[in-house]
Tab-separated table of C-alpha atoms in Angstrom:
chain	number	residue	atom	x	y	z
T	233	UNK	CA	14.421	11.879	11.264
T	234	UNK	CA	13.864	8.472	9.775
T	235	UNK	CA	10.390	7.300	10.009
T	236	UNK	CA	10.054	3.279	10.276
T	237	UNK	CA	10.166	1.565	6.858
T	238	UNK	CA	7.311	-0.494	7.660
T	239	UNK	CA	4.878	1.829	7.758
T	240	UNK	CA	6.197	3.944	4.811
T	241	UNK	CA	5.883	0.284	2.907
T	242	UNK	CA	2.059	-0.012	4.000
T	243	UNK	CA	1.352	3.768	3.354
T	244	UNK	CA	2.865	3.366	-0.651
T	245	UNK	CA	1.050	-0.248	-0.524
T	246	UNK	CA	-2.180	1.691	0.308
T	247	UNK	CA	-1.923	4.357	-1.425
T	248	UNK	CA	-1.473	2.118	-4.893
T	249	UNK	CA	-4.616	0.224	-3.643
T	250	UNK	CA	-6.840	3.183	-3.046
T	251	UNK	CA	-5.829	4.409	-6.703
T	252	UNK	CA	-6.747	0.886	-8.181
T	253	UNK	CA	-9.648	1.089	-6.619
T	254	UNK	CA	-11.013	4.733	-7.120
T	255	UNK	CA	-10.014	3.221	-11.181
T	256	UNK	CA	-12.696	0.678	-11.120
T	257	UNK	CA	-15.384	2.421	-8.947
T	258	UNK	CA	-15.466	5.375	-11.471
T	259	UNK	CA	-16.025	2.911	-14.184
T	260	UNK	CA	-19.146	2.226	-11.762
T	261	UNK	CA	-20.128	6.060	-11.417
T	262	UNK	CA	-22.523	8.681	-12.623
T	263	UNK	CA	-20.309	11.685	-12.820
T	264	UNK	CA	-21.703	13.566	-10.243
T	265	UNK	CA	-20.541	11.235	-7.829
T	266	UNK	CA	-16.821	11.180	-8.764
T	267	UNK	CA	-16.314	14.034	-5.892
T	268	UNK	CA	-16.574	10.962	-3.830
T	269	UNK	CA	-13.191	9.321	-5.418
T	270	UNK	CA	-11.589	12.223	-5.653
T	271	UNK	CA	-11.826	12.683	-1.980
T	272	UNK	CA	-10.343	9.382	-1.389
T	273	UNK	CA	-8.071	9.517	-3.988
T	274	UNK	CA	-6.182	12.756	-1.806
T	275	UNK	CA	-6.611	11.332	1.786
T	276	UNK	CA	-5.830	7.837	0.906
T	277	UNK	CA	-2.916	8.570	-1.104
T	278	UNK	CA	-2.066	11.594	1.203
T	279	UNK	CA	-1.231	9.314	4.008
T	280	UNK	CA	2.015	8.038	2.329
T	281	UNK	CA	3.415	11.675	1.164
T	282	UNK	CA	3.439	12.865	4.505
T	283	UNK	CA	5.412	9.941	6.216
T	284	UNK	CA	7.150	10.642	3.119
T	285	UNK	CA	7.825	14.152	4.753
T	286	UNK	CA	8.671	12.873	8.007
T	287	UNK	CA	11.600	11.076	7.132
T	288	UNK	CA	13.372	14.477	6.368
T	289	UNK	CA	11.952	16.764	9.017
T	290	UNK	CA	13.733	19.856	10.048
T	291	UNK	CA	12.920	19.015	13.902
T	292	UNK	CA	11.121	16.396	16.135
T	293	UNK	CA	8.237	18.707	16.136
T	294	UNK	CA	8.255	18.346	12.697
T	295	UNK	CA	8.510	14.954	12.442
T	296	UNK	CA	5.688	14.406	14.416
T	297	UNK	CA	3.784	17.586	12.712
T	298	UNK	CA	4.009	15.472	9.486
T	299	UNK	CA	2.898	12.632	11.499
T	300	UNK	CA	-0.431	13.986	12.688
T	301	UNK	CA	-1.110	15.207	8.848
T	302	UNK	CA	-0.923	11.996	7.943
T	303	UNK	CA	-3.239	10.267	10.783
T	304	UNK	CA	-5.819	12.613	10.151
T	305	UNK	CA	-5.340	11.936	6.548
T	306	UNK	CA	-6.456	7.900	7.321
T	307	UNK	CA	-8.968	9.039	9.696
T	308	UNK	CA	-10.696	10.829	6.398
T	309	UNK	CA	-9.670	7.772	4.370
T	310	UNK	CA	-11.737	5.668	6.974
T	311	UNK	CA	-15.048	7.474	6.699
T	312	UNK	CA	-14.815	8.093	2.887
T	313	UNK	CA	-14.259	3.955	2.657
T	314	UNK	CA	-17.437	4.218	4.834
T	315	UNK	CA	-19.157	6.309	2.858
T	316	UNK	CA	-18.410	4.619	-0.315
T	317	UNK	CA	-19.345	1.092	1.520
T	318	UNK	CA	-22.553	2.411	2.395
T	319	UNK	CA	-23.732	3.420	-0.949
T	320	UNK	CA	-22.935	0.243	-2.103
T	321	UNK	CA	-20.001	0.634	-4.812
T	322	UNK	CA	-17.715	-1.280	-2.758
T	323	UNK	CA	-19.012	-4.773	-1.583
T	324	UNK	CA	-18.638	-6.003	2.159
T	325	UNK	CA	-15.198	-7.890	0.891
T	326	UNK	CA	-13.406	-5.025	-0.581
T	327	UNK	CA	-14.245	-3.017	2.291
T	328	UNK	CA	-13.183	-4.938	5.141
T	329	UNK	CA	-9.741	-5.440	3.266
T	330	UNK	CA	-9.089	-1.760	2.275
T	331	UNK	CA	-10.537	-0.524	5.986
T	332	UNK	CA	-8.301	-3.328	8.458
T	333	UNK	CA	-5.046	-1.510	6.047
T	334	UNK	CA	-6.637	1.541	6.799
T	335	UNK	CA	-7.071	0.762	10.562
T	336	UNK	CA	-3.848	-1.041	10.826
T	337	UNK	CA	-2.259	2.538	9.472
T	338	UNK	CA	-4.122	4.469	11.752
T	339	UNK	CA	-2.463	2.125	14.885
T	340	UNK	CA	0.796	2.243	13.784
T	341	UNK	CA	0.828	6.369	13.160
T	342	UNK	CA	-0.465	6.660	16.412
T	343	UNK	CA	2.123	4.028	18.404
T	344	UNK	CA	4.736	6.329	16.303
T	345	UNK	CA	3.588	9.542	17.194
T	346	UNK	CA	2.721	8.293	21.223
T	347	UNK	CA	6.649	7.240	21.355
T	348	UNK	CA	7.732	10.336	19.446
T	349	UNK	CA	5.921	12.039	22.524
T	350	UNK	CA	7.793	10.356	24.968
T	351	UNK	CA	10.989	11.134	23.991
């Protein structure tokens, strides 16, 4: 089961970001905080593997398992882009560009997985 290329692009494309950016913030960090990237680091990154995994399911069911992994992956991406927004290491700009990818991943998963359903 092929899963659309654009949305494995802007999974990898995210995925890179999220690693840039848990790179700087940690330069930012007191090291008790660095749970906080390394909880992003997973989700964010985690996204991409498992539309990675869809594209050679054993089964629709799998395909779409894979699929729901990797929404709920984004989901956690969001609020740990929240949570790192709202203790200030990443400024209002940085944000709103990492959160609309995040978003626009989380629409797209869910447009796949809805037509996957009908099927």
């Amino acid at each position: 089961m092929k899963c659309n290329n654009v949305v494995r692009d802007k999974s990898l494309d995210f995925g890179v970001r999220i690693s840039k950016m848990v790179r700087i913030i940690l330069k930012r960090m007191y090291s008790a905080e660095h749970s906080l990237c390394s909880q992003i680091l997973k989700s964010g990154t985690s996204i991409g593997a498992n539309i990675r995994e869809s594209e050679f399911a054993e089964s629709r069911d799998d395909f779409k398992h894979k699929l729901k992994i990797a929404l709920k992956e984004a989901n956690e991406t969001d609020y740990w882009l929240t949570i790192l927004h709202r203790a200030e290491y990443l400024n209002d700009k940085e944000y709103n560009s990492l959160n609309d990818d995040c978003k626009e991943l989380i629409a797209l998963l869910v447009a796949i997985i809805k037509t996957s359903n009908e099927k």
